[in-house]
XYZ file of C-alpha atoms in Angstrom:
193
model
C 115.373 30.143 43.770
C 112.374 30.085 44.607
C 111.102 28.920 47.994
C 109.669 25.378 48.833
C 105.622 25.162 50.051
C 104.514 22.760 52.464
C 101.650 20.760 51.196
C 98.862 21.823 54.120
C 97.974 18.066 54.927
C 94.470 17.968 57.157
C 95.416 17.355 61.006
C 92.754 14.711 61.253
C 93.645 12.499 58.542
C 91.219 9.967 57.884
C 93.100 5.643 57.704
C 92.357 4.815 53.992
C 94.533 8.005 53.284
C 91.908 10.471 51.949
C 90.767 14.676 53.384
C 88.814 14.514 55.294
C 86.523 17.172 56.492
C 88.977 18.454 58.815
C 89.173 21.168 61.487
C 86.356 23.460 59.930
C 84.302 20.696 58.551
C 84.054 19.109 62.241
C 83.514 22.416 64.165
C 81.085 23.714 61.425
C 79.242 20.169 61.521
C 79.445 20.211 66.447
C 77.806 24.544 65.909
C 75.050 23.239 63.433
C 74.160 20.082 66.465
C 74.333 22.846 68.619
C 71.874 25.163 66.877
C 69.813 23.022 66.088
C 69.782 21.969 70.118
C 69.121 24.941 71.115
C 66.361 25.815 68.517
C 64.359 23.227 70.347
C 64.425 24.317 73.070
C 63.437 27.254 72.692
C 59.948 25.594 70.515
C 60.027 23.397 73.855
C 59.794 26.592 76.399
C 57.921 29.365 73.499
C 55.072 25.583 73.545
C 54.735 25.819 77.566
C 54.924 29.053 78.770
C 51.292 29.279 78.707
C 50.963 26.316 80.935
C 54.474 27.487 83.623
C 52.531 30.623 83.816
C 49.487 28.836 84.914
C 51.316 26.519 87.601
C 52.721 29.181 88.580
C 50.225 31.800 89.232
C 48.284 29.239 90.937
C 48.896 28.209 94.968
C 49.266 25.345 96.190
C 46.123 23.653 97.324
C 45.717 23.075 100.886
C 46.432 20.863 103.420
C 48.721 19.380 100.043
C 52.367 20.084 102.984
C 55.736 19.128 101.253
C 54.492 18.852 98.236
C 52.987 22.074 97.926
C 56.761 23.065 98.751
C 58.000 20.762 96.185
C 55.736 21.474 93.457
C 56.915 25.417 94.746
C 60.617 24.064 94.207
C 59.467 22.176 90.567
C 59.191 25.263 89.249
C 61.916 27.534 90.509
C 64.652 24.699 89.274
C 62.547 24.642 85.902
C 62.792 27.857 85.595
C 66.546 27.845 86.037
C 66.813 24.231 83.864
C 67.778 22.865 86.468
C 66.796 19.497 85.112
C 68.052 16.764 87.632
C 66.134 19.092 90.819
C 62.466 19.540 88.453
C 62.475 16.267 87.566
C 62.945 14.781 91.375
C 60.971 18.348 92.462
C 57.591 17.673 90.836
C 57.870 13.351 90.861
C 58.098 14.511 94.963
C 54.912 16.791 94.008
C 52.752 14.002 92.242
C 53.154 11.266 94.812
C 52.148 14.567 97.487
C 49.061 14.528 95.502
C 49.276 17.454 92.877
C 49.091 15.711 90.162
C 47.778 17.070 87.242
C 48.226 18.579 83.463
C 50.434 20.610 84.299
C 52.930 19.216 86.592
C 53.518 16.237 84.222
C 54.348 18.693 81.157
C 56.247 20.629 83.252
C 58.112 16.944 84.013
C 57.813 15.303 80.905
C 59.750 18.164 79.971
C 62.862 18.512 81.840
C 62.990 14.557 80.999
C 62.953 15.522 77.855
C 65.934 18.301 78.675
C 68.171 15.471 79.735
C 67.790 13.767 76.953
C 65.334 11.021 78.153
C 62.291 11.643 75.524
C 60.548 7.896 76.320
C 60.136 9.156 79.588
C 59.348 11.902 78.830
C 57.074 10.992 76.154
C 55.065 9.609 79.505
C 54.692 11.752 80.881
C 52.540 14.475 77.926
C 50.664 10.557 77.761
C 49.608 10.706 81.789
C 48.673 14.374 80.736
C 45.916 13.756 77.777
C 44.964 11.235 79.698
C 44.332 13.385 82.914
C 42.938 16.207 80.713
C 42.016 15.946 76.570
C 42.150 19.185 76.197
C 45.221 19.403 77.403
C 46.786 21.187 74.301
C 50.801 21.400 75.284
C 50.875 17.962 76.595
C 49.520 16.325 73.459
C 51.696 18.983 71.463
C 54.773 17.770 73.052
C 54.224 14.112 71.685
C 54.803 15.423 68.258
C 57.886 16.930 69.735
C 59.657 14.526 70.718
C 58.351 11.605 68.232
C 59.506 14.544 65.338
C 63.317 16.167 66.950
C 64.530 13.431 69.008
C 62.935 10.161 68.330
C 62.984 11.166 64.600
C 59.939 9.353 63.748
C 58.674 12.589 61.251
C 55.328 9.959 60.756
C 54.014 9.782 64.345
C 54.307 13.783 64.402
C 52.718 13.933 62.000
C 49.687 11.811 62.809
C 49.783 13.829 66.740
C 49.529 17.341 65.126
C 46.725 16.367 62.951
C 45.896 15.840 65.805
C 45.987 18.852 67.488
C 44.411 20.639 64.173
C 41.408 19.118 64.695
C 41.051 18.834 68.804
C 42.629 22.504 68.668
C 41.863 24.538 65.283
C 41.714 27.632 67.582
C 44.620 26.456 69.605
C 47.447 28.193 71.485
C 49.604 27.292 68.556
C 48.154 26.769 65.744
C 50.667 28.540 63.988
C 53.710 26.676 65.439
C 51.736 23.265 64.533
C 50.732 25.041 61.121
C 54.919 25.168 60.911
C 55.555 21.794 61.922
C 53.420 20.192 59.212
C 54.518 22.322 56.293
C 58.746 21.171 57.958
C 57.966 17.695 57.572
C 56.181 17.712 54.444
C 58.868 19.698 53.017
C 61.369 17.743 54.142
C 60.145 13.721 55.009
C 63.369 12.206 55.975
C 63.378 12.585 60.414
C 66.947 14.234 60.778
C 65.650 17.157 58.398
C 63.196 18.426 60.097
C 64.204 20.676 62.462
C 62.006 23.193 64.693
């Protein structure tokens, strides 16, 4: 006598009775989101690495007192990816007079990693106002618009501006890659670093 086979059912069925994406589909979506986030963070780190090295090698300004210590503590927190502490320390350093484009850019990146893209943009824009020749703050504005806010048009405009202002900049190859990806996938949700 043949055995009865039980029909496998989806453990997460759709409310209307249709079949849902299943556990495998949900896991695939979660993994894709995780990989995209990790890749975006990696690109941001690569973009900021030269600025980090410069900031770390520069000694705190004389008579900077607590703000110099706050900057050192902010850099240490940044290195260990303790974003809330980095934000607090960089904010204290800026309030104490150590306001420069590198500190603003690091503060912006800490905000970005805390999923606060508007605050990140404010810091990158402040860095550009302080020093229009600061490459990373302009590059990172495009990254936030593209990957965090889904505004590929604004990101593309900023990256084209980067190429005009810094034709031999440190991140020209990255920017060209981002522009090619934006052209190939004009829908923001498809644009990935």
